[in-house]
PDB file of C-alpha atoms and ligand atoms in Angstrom:
ATOM      1  CA  MET D   1      35.581   0.369  -8.027  1.00 91.00           C
ATOM      2  CA  ILE D   2      32.143  -1.195  -7.587  1.00 97.00           C
ATOM      3  CA  LYS D   3      33.289  -2.757  -4.338  1.00 97.00           C
ATOM      4  CA  ASP D   4      34.615   0.585  -3.050  1.00 97.00           C
ATOM      5  CA  ASN D   5      31.420   2.360  -4.018  1.00 98.00           C
ATOM      6  CA  LEU D   6      29.314  -0.201  -2.182  1.00 98.00           C
ATOM      7  CA  GLN D   7      31.481  -0.022   0.896  1.00 97.00           C
ATOM      8  CA  LYS D   8      31.339   3.764   0.937  1.00 97.00           C
ATOM      9  CA  ILE D   9      27.551   3.770   0.768  1.00 98.00           C
ATOM     10  CA  LYS D  10      27.215   1.068   3.427  1.00 97.00           C
ATOM     11  CA  ALA D  11      29.539   2.921   5.771  1.00 97.00           C
ATOM     12  CA  SER D  12      27.404   6.049   5.486  1.00 97.00           C
ATOM     13  CA  ILE D  13      24.004   4.523   6.281  1.00 97.00           C
ATOM     14  CA  SER D  14      22.302   2.496   9.000  1.00 96.00           C
ATOM     15  CA  GLU D  15      22.323  -1.301   8.761  1.00 95.00           C
ATOM     16  CA  GLU D  16      18.551  -1.195   8.838  1.00 97.00           C
ATOM     17  CA  VAL D  17      18.419   0.380   5.405  1.00 98.00           C
ATOM     18  CA  ALA D  18      18.405  -2.171   2.573  1.00 98.00           C
ATOM     19  CA  ILE D  19      20.369  -1.343  -0.555  1.00 98.00           C
ATOM     20  CA  VAL D  20      18.954  -2.375  -3.911  1.00 98.00           C
ATOM     21  CA  ALA D  21      21.824  -2.275  -6.407  1.00 98.00           C
ATOM     22  CA  VAL D  22      20.195  -0.960  -9.564  1.00 98.00           C
ATOM     23  CA  SER D  23      22.045  -2.766 -12.338  1.00 98.00           C
ATOM     24  CA  LYS D  24      19.902  -1.917 -15.378  1.00 97.00           C
ATOM     25  CA  THR D  25      21.925  -1.656 -18.625  1.00 95.00           C
ATOM     26  CA  LYS D  26      25.040  -2.973 -16.837  1.00 97.00           C
ATOM     27  CA  PRO D  27      26.837  -6.164 -17.974  1.00 97.00           C
ATOM     28  CA  ILE D  28      26.751  -9.409 -15.976  1.00 97.00           C
ATOM     29  CA  ALA D  29      30.408  -8.912 -15.004  1.00 98.00           C
ATOM     30  CA  ASP D  30      29.506  -5.760 -13.094  1.00 98.00           C
ATOM     31  CA  LEU D  31      26.755  -7.539 -11.195  1.00 98.00           C
ATOM     32  CA  GLN D  32      29.137 -10.390 -10.419  1.00 98.00           C
ATOM     33  CA  GLU D  33      31.615  -7.881  -9.024  1.00 98.00           C
ATOM     34  CA  ALA D  34      28.950  -6.427  -6.732  1.00 98.00           C
ATOM     35  CA  TYR D  35      27.908  -9.968  -5.774  1.00 98.00           C
ATOM     36  CA  ASP D  36      31.493 -10.846  -4.894  1.00 98.00           C
ATOM     37  CA  ALA D  37      31.570  -7.756  -2.685  1.00 97.00           C
ATOM     38  CA  GLY D  38      28.599  -9.174  -0.777  1.00 98.00           C
ATOM     39  CA  GLN D  39      25.667  -7.504  -2.533  1.00 98.00           C
ATOM     40  CA  ARG D  40      22.603  -9.771  -2.760  1.00 98.00           C
ATOM     41  CA  ILE D  41      19.738  -7.481  -3.816  1.00 98.00           C
ATOM     42  CA  PHE D  42      19.637  -6.292  -7.431  1.00 98.00           C
ATOM     43  CA  GLY D  43      17.090  -4.088  -9.150  1.00 98.00           C
ATOM     44  CA  GLU D  44      16.229  -4.022 -12.839  1.00 98.00           C
ATOM     45  CA  ASN D  45      13.606  -2.138 -14.807  1.00 96.00           C
ATOM     46  CA  LYS D  46      13.147  -4.427 -17.808  1.00 96.00           C
ATOM     47  CA  ILE D  47      11.709  -7.891 -17.314  1.00 96.00           C
ATOM     48  CA  GLN D  48      13.625  -9.564 -20.129  1.00 95.00           C
ATOM     49  CA  GLU D  49      16.961  -8.117 -19.031  1.00 97.00           C
ATOM     50  CA  MET D  50      16.285  -9.185 -15.443  1.00 98.00           C
ATOM     51  CA  ALA D  51      15.350 -12.716 -16.546  1.00 97.00           C
ATOM     52  CA  GLU D  52      18.592 -13.069 -18.519  1.00 98.00           C
ATOM     53  CA  LYS D  53      20.651 -11.897 -15.553  1.00 98.00           C
ATOM     54  CA  PHE D  54      18.728 -14.202 -13.213  1.00 98.00           C
ATOM     55  CA  GLU D  55      19.658 -17.155 -15.434  1.00 98.00           C
ATOM     56  CA  ALA D  56      23.328 -16.194 -15.515  1.00 98.00           C
ATOM     57  CA  LEU D  57      23.983 -15.342 -11.879  1.00 98.00           C
ATOM     58  CA  PRO D  58      23.987 -17.171  -8.509  1.00 98.00           C
ATOM     59  CA  LYS D  59      20.594 -18.212  -7.234  1.00 98.00           C
ATOM     60  CA  ASP D  60      20.797 -16.609  -3.800  1.00 98.00           C
ATOM     61  CA  ILE D  61      20.274 -13.177  -5.359  1.00 98.00           C
ATOM     62  CA  GLU D  62      17.058 -11.343  -4.534  1.00 98.00           C
ATOM     63  CA  TRP D  63      15.653  -9.779  -7.723  1.00 98.00           C
ATOM     64  CA  HIS D  64      13.610  -6.607  -7.541  1.00 98.00           C
ATOM     65  CA  MET D  65      11.624  -5.194 -10.443  1.00 98.00           C
ATOM     66  CA  ILE D  66      11.775  -1.436 -10.055  1.00 97.00           C
ATOM     67  CA  GLY D  67      10.460  -0.262 -13.416  1.00 92.00           C
ATOM     68  CA  HIS D  68       7.030   0.454 -14.720  1.00 90.00           C
ATOM     69  CA  LEU D  69       5.251  -2.848 -15.326  1.00 90.00           C
ATOM     70  CA  GLN D  70       3.769  -4.122 -18.518  1.00 90.00           C
ATOM     71  CA  ARG D  71       1.060  -6.488 -17.385  1.00 92.00           C
ATOM     72  CA  ASN D  72       1.507  -8.895 -20.296  1.00 94.00           C
ATOM     73  CA  LYS D  73       5.141  -9.477 -19.262  1.00 95.00           C
ATOM     74  CA  VAL D  74       4.590 -10.290 -15.600  1.00 97.00           C
ATOM     75  CA  LYS D  75       4.544 -13.993 -16.511  1.00 97.00           C
ATOM     76  CA  TYR D  76       8.205 -13.873 -17.532  1.00 97.00           C
ATOM     77  CA  MET D  77       9.390 -13.078 -14.017  1.00 98.00           C
ATOM     78  CA  ALA D  78       6.727 -14.693 -11.835  1.00 98.00           C
ATOM     79  CA  HIS D  79       8.906 -17.734 -11.138  1.00 98.00           C
ATOM     80  CA  PHE D  80      11.757 -15.798  -9.554  1.00 98.00           C
ATOM     81  CA  VAL D  81      11.065 -12.138  -8.791  1.00 98.00           C
ATOM     82  CA  ASP D  82      11.213 -11.331  -5.069  1.00 98.00           C
ATOM     83  CA  LEU D  83       9.823  -7.824  -4.848  1.00 98.00           C
ATOM     84  CA  ILE D  84       7.990  -5.661  -7.376  1.00 98.00           C
ATOM     85  CA  HIS D  85       8.373  -1.961  -6.534  1.00 98.00           C
ATOM     86  CA  GLY D  86       6.283  -0.280  -9.175  1.00 93.00           C
ATOM     87  CA  VAL D  87       2.752  -1.607  -8.761  1.00 97.00           C
ATOM     88  CA  ASP D  88       0.364   1.175  -9.644  1.00 94.00           C
ATOM     89  CA  SER D  89      -3.011  -0.438 -10.259  1.00 95.00           C
ATOM     90  CA  PHE D  90      -5.303  -3.087  -8.860  1.00 96.00           C
ATOM     91  CA  LYS D  91      -5.371  -4.723 -12.291  1.00 96.00           C
ATOM     92  CA  THR D  92      -1.621  -5.231 -12.102  1.00 96.00           C
ATOM     93  CA  LEU D  93      -1.897  -6.739  -8.623  1.00 97.00           C
ATOM     94  CA  LYS D  94      -4.438  -9.203  -9.974  1.00 97.00           C
ATOM     95  CA  GLU D  95      -2.155 -10.193 -12.830  1.00 98.00           C
ATOM     96  CA  ILE D  96       0.796 -10.671 -10.450  1.00 98.00           C
ATOM     97  CA  ASP D  97      -1.443 -12.807  -8.229  1.00 98.00           C
ATOM     98  CA  LYS D  98      -2.572 -14.916 -11.176  1.00 98.00           C
ATOM     99  CA  GLN D  99       0.975 -15.538 -12.398  1.00 98.00           C
ATOM    100  CA  ALA D 100       2.337 -16.170  -8.892  1.00 98.00           C
ATOM    101  CA  LYS D 101      -0.382 -18.781  -8.322  1.00 98.00           C
ATOM    102  CA  LYS D 102       0.846 -20.753 -11.349  1.00 98.00           C
ATOM    103  CA  HIS D 103       4.202 -21.118  -9.626  1.00 98.00           C
ATOM    104  CA  ASN D 104       2.718 -21.696  -6.197  1.00 98.00           C
ATOM    105  CA  ARG D 105       4.499 -18.605  -4.857  1.00 98.00           C
ATOM    106  CA  VAL D 106       3.669 -15.436  -3.002  1.00 97.00           C
ATOM    107  CA  ILE D 107       5.160 -12.357  -4.677  1.00 98.00           C
ATOM    108  CA  HIS D 108       5.866  -9.325  -2.517  1.00 98.00           C
ATOM    109  CA  CYS D 109       4.753  -5.990  -3.905  1.00 98.00           C
ATOM    110  CA  LEU D 110       5.169  -2.301  -3.140  1.00 98.00           C
ATOM    111  CA  LEU D 111       2.512   0.149  -4.239  1.00 98.00           C
ATOM    112  CA  GLN D 112       4.070   3.065  -6.076  1.00 97.00           C
ATOM    113  CA  ALA D 113       2.912   6.422  -4.769  1.00 97.00           C
ATOM    114  CA  LYS D 114       3.068   9.510  -6.913  1.00 95.00           C
ATOM    115  CA  ILE D 115       4.984  12.038  -4.846  1.00 94.00           C
ATOM    116  CA  ALA D 116       6.788  13.958  -7.601  1.00 91.00           C
ATOM    117  CA  LYS D 117       5.344  17.110  -9.060  1.00 87.00           C
ATOM    118  CA  GLU D 118       6.299  16.014 -12.592  1.00 82.00           C
ATOM    119  CA  ASP D 119       3.787  14.456 -14.957  1.00 75.00           C
ATOM    120  CA  SER D 120       6.246  11.843 -16.181  1.00 68.00           C
ATOM    121  CA  LYS D 121       6.417   9.771 -13.003  1.00 68.00           C
ATOM    122  CA  PHE D 122       4.001   6.915 -12.571  1.00 81.00           C
ATOM    123  CA  GLY D 123       2.203   6.187  -9.377  1.00 93.00           C
ATOM    124  CA  LEU D 124      -0.977   6.189  -7.363  1.00 96.00           C
ATOM    125  CA  SER D 125      -2.451   9.015  -5.336  1.00 96.00           C
ATOM    126  CA  PHE D 126      -2.616   8.424  -1.591  1.00 97.00           C
ATOM    127  CA  ASP D 127      -6.399   8.074  -1.910  1.00 97.00           C
ATOM    128  CA  ALA D 128      -6.040   5.416  -4.583  1.00 97.00           C
ATOM    129  CA  ILE D 129      -3.562   3.490  -2.423  1.00 97.00           C
ATOM    130  CA  GLU D 130      -5.914   3.595   0.513  1.00 96.00           C
ATOM    131  CA  GLU D 131      -8.717   2.347  -1.692  1.00 95.00           C
ATOM    132  CA  ILE D 132      -6.636  -0.657  -2.779  1.00 96.00           C
ATOM    133  CA  ILE D 133      -5.401  -1.678   0.646  1.00 95.00           C
ATOM    134  CA  THR D 134      -8.838  -1.419   2.215  1.00 93.00           C
ATOM    135  CA  SER D 135     -10.743  -3.099  -0.621  1.00 93.00           C
ATOM    136  CA  GLU D 136     -12.619  -6.335  -0.003  1.00 91.00           C
ATOM    137  CA  GLU D 137     -11.265  -7.750  -3.228  1.00 94.00           C
ATOM    138  CA  LEU D 138      -7.680  -7.511  -2.025  1.00 95.00           C
ATOM    139  CA  ALA D 139      -8.404 -10.259   0.486  1.00 92.00           C
ATOM    140  CA  THR D 140      -9.051 -12.656  -2.407  1.00 95.00           C
ATOM    141  CA  LEU D 141      -5.523 -12.291  -3.786  1.00 97.00           C
ATOM    142  CA  GLU D 142      -3.698 -15.040  -1.949  1.00 97.00           C
ATOM    143  CA  ASN D 143      -0.513 -15.080  -3.995  1.00 98.00           C
ATOM    144  CA  ILE D 144       0.565 -11.497  -3.489  1.00 98.00           C
ATOM    145  CA  SER D 145       1.599  -9.678  -0.365  1.00 97.00           C
ATOM    146  CA  ILE D 146       1.740  -5.885  -0.163  1.00 98.00           C
ATOM    147  CA  VAL D 147       4.722  -5.115   2.021  1.00 97.00           C
ATOM    148  CA  GLY D 148       5.087  -1.363   1.612  1.00 98.00           C
ATOM    149  CA  PHE D 149       5.248   1.659  -0.651  1.00 98.00           C
ATOM    150  CA  MET D 150       7.681   3.053  -3.202  1.00 98.00           C
ATOM    151  CA  GLY D 151       8.124   6.671  -4.177  1.00 96.00           C
ATOM    152  CA  MET D 152      10.242   8.646  -6.629  1.00 94.00           C
ATOM    153  CA  ALA D 153      10.832  12.285  -5.884  1.00 93.00           C
ATOM    154  CA  THR D 154      10.936  15.072  -8.433  1.00 92.00           C
ATOM    155  CA  PHE D 155      14.180  15.394 -10.410  1.00 89.00           C
ATOM    156  CA  THR D 156      15.372  18.598  -8.761  1.00 91.00           C
ATOM    157  CA  ASP D 157      18.172  20.030  -6.627  1.00 91.00           C
ATOM    158  CA  ASP D 158      15.677  21.767  -4.387  1.00 94.00           C
ATOM    159  CA  GLN D 159      16.344  20.031  -1.070  1.00 94.00           C
ATOM    160  CA  GLN D 160      13.248  21.425   0.568  1.00 96.00           C
ATOM    161  CA  GLN D 161      11.006  20.113  -2.154  1.00 95.00           C
ATOM    162  CA  LEU D 162      12.640  16.680  -2.039  1.00 95.00           C
ATOM    163  CA  GLU D 163      12.304  16.584   1.696  1.00 96.00           C
ATOM    164  CA  ALA D 164       8.636  17.585   1.559  1.00 97.00           C
ATOM    165  CA  GLU D 165       7.909  14.826  -0.978  1.00 96.00           C
ATOM    166  CA  PHE D 166       9.699  12.121   1.017  1.00 98.00           C
ATOM    167  CA  ASP D 167       8.147  13.287   4.253  1.00 98.00           C
ATOM    168  CA  ALA D 168       4.623  13.242   2.828  1.00 97.00           C
ATOM    169  CA  LEU D 169       4.980   9.583   1.869  1.00 98.00           C
ATOM    170  CA  LYS D 170       6.560   8.692   5.208  1.00 98.00           C
ATOM    171  CA  GLN D 171       3.651  10.284   7.100  1.00 98.00           C
ATOM    172  CA  PHE D 172       1.138   8.435   4.947  1.00 98.00           C
ATOM    173  CA  PHE D 173       3.069   5.172   5.388  1.00 98.00           C
ATOM    174  CA  ASP D 174       3.075   5.508   9.182  1.00 97.00           C
ATOM    175  CA  ILE D 175      -0.664   6.085   9.288  1.00 97.00           C
ATOM    176  CA  GLN D 176      -1.492   3.190   6.960  1.00 96.00           C
ATOM    177  CA  LYS D 177       0.968   0.846   8.660  1.00 94.00           C
ATOM    178  CA  VAL D 178      -1.080   0.704  11.843  1.00 92.00           C
ATOM    179  CA  LYS D 179      -4.439   0.748  10.063  1.00 88.00           C
ATOM    180  CA  THR D 180      -3.989  -2.193   7.732  1.00 76.00           C
ATOM    181  CA  VAL D 181      -4.953  -5.570   9.107  1.00 72.00           C
ATOM    182  CA  ARG D 182      -5.211  -7.918   6.156  1.00 84.00           C
ATOM    183  CA  ALA D 183      -3.223 -11.127   5.956  1.00 87.00           C
ATOM    184  CA  ASN D 184      -1.737 -10.100   2.610  1.00 95.00           C
ATOM    185  CA  CYS D 185      -0.971  -6.495   3.482  1.00 95.00           C
ATOM    186  CA  ALA D 186       1.583  -5.728   6.175  1.00 94.00           C
ATOM    187  CA  LEU D 187       3.459  -2.501   5.530  1.00 96.00           C
ATOM    188  CA  LYS D 188       7.123  -2.713   6.456  1.00 97.00           C
ATOM    189  CA  ILE D 189       9.116  -1.364   3.541  1.00 98.00           C
ATOM    190  CA  LEU D 190       9.377   2.235   2.409  1.00 98.00           C
ATOM    191  CA  SER D 191      11.419   2.344  -0.803  1.00 98.00           C
ATOM    192  CA  MET D 192      12.623   5.905  -1.411  1.00 98.00           C
ATOM    193  CA  GLY D 193      15.907   7.376  -2.534  1.00 97.00           C
ATOM    194  CA  MET D 194      18.292   6.945  -5.471  1.00 97.00           C
ATOM    195  CA  SER D 195      21.957   7.886  -6.059  1.00 96.00           C
ATOM    196  CA  GLY D 196      21.276  11.599  -5.954  1.00 94.00           C
ATOM    197  CA  ASP D 197      18.912  11.792  -3.026  1.00 95.00           C
ATOM    198  CA  TYR D 198      19.231   8.714  -0.802  1.00 97.00           C
ATOM    199  CA  PRO D 199      20.738  10.483   2.248  1.00 97.00           C
ATOM    200  CA  LEU D 200      17.754  12.804   2.303  1.00 96.00           C
ATOM    201  CA  ALA D 201      15.329   9.937   1.724  1.00 97.00           C
ATOM    202  CA  ILE D 202      16.782   8.002   4.660  1.00 98.00           C
ATOM    203  CA  LYS D 203      16.624  11.082   6.852  1.00 97.00           C
ATOM    204  CA  ASN D 204      12.937  11.179   5.991  1.00 97.00           C
ATOM    205  CA  GLY D 205      12.160   7.585   6.843  1.00 97.00           C
ATOM    206  CA  SER D 206      13.236   5.426   3.904  1.00 98.00           C
ATOM    207  CA  ASN D 207      14.378   1.913   4.801  1.00 98.00           C
ATOM    208  CA  MET D 208      15.132   0.734   1.254  1.00 98.00           C
ATOM    209  CA  ILE D 209      17.169   2.708  -1.259  1.00 98.00           C
ATOM    210  CA  ARG D 210      17.541   2.002  -4.974  1.00 98.00           C
ATOM    211  CA  VAL D 211      21.051   2.974  -5.994  1.00 98.00           C
ATOM    212  CA  GLY D 212      22.423   2.598  -9.520  1.00 98.00           C
ATOM    213  CA  SER D 213      25.008   5.077 -10.753  1.00 97.00           C
ATOM    214  CA  ALA D 214      26.602   5.634  -7.339  1.00 97.00           C
ATOM    215  CA  ILE D 215      27.514   1.915  -7.353  1.00 98.00           C
ATOM    216  CA  PHE D 216      28.043   1.027 -11.024  1.00 97.00           C
ATOM    217  CA  GLY D 217      28.961   4.414 -12.502  1.00 95.00           C
ATOM    218  CA  SER D 218      26.835   6.435 -14.879  1.00 92.00           C
ATOM    219  CA  ARG D 219      24.759   4.693 -17.516  1.00 87.00           C
ATOM    220  CA  ASN D 220      25.405   5.321 -21.203  1.00 74.00           C
ATOM    221  CA  TYR D 221      21.789   6.125 -21.923  1.00 59.00           C
ATOM    222  CA  ILE D 222      18.738   7.088 -19.967  1.00 54.00           C
ATOM    223  CA  ALA D 223      16.935   3.921 -18.927  1.00 48.00           C
TER     224      ALA D 223
HETATM  225  C1  PLP H 301      17.279   3.794 -12.509  1.00 93.86           C
HETATM  226  C2  PLP H 301      16.448   3.829 -11.284  1.00 93.86           C
HETATM  227  C3  PLP H 301      17.031   4.016 -10.021  1.00 93.86           C
HETATM  228  C4  PLP H 301      18.518   4.253  -9.805  1.00 93.86           C
HETATM  229  O1  PLP H 301      18.916   5.473 -10.323  1.00 93.86           O
HETATM  230  P1  PLP H 301      20.369   6.088  -9.980  1.00 93.86           P
HETATM  231  O2  PLP H 301      20.150   7.546 -10.089  1.00 93.86           O
HETATM  232  O3  PLP H 301      21.298   5.559 -11.003  1.00 93.86           O
HETATM  233  O4  PLP H 301      20.711   5.662  -8.612  1.00 93.86           O
HETATM  234  C5  PLP H 301      16.206   3.974  -8.917  1.00 93.86           C
HETATM  235  N1  PLP H 301      14.882   3.762  -9.030  1.00 93.86           N
HETATM  236  C6  PLP H 301      14.290   3.586 -10.223  1.00 93.86           C
HETATM  237  C7  PLP H 301      12.823   3.355 -10.266  1.00 93.86           C
HETATM  238  C8  PLP H 301      15.043   3.618 -11.385  1.00 93.86           C
HETATM  239  O5  PLP H 301      14.444   3.431 -12.568  1.00 93.86           O
END
């Protein structure tokens, strides 16, 4: 099942689009099944759960933290996390930098942009993102690297609205991509699209999709 789902998704998208298999709430056996089918990037939204799965599974997996970050827990993943999608403050970047330094690593980060019209979604305004990536202080953070942006669209069936939200972030990304010159900020990744909206996200410029239920089946509770 998991293998078929993965193959179906892969067959429908360009090879240039990376698939993050969002495995939150799913048992190790399900992740192993995806791994055996060739999947190497997994996304989780709880640090403790991700750390447990990291311990249990093969070490060539790339672990992505996709959830909202609690700063005091960054230390529990700093030794292994590959990409943090949900960075939405300079303070958090500083904490990631501090923890990464302890392990002599550089942790890749995406700044989360608020593109949804709902109040419940976290994220930075485009102005706030620009402020961070142009700030003098960013240059002092040697153990983080900002490699792109992440966005979550409104939970709606309105295709036009979804498209407008994805497109707005893509336009902003393209402008910032050529403007940023810092050693620790090179924008390459645009993480947009989930099970329900990834085809539209890709059409609007996404090159990394975060897919959970379309691979692993629906989750028993909202996570
Ligand atoms: C859970 C989650 C996903 C995956 O959601 P599906 O609808 O199951 O594909 C993607 N991104 C984030 C940030 C999530 O929390």
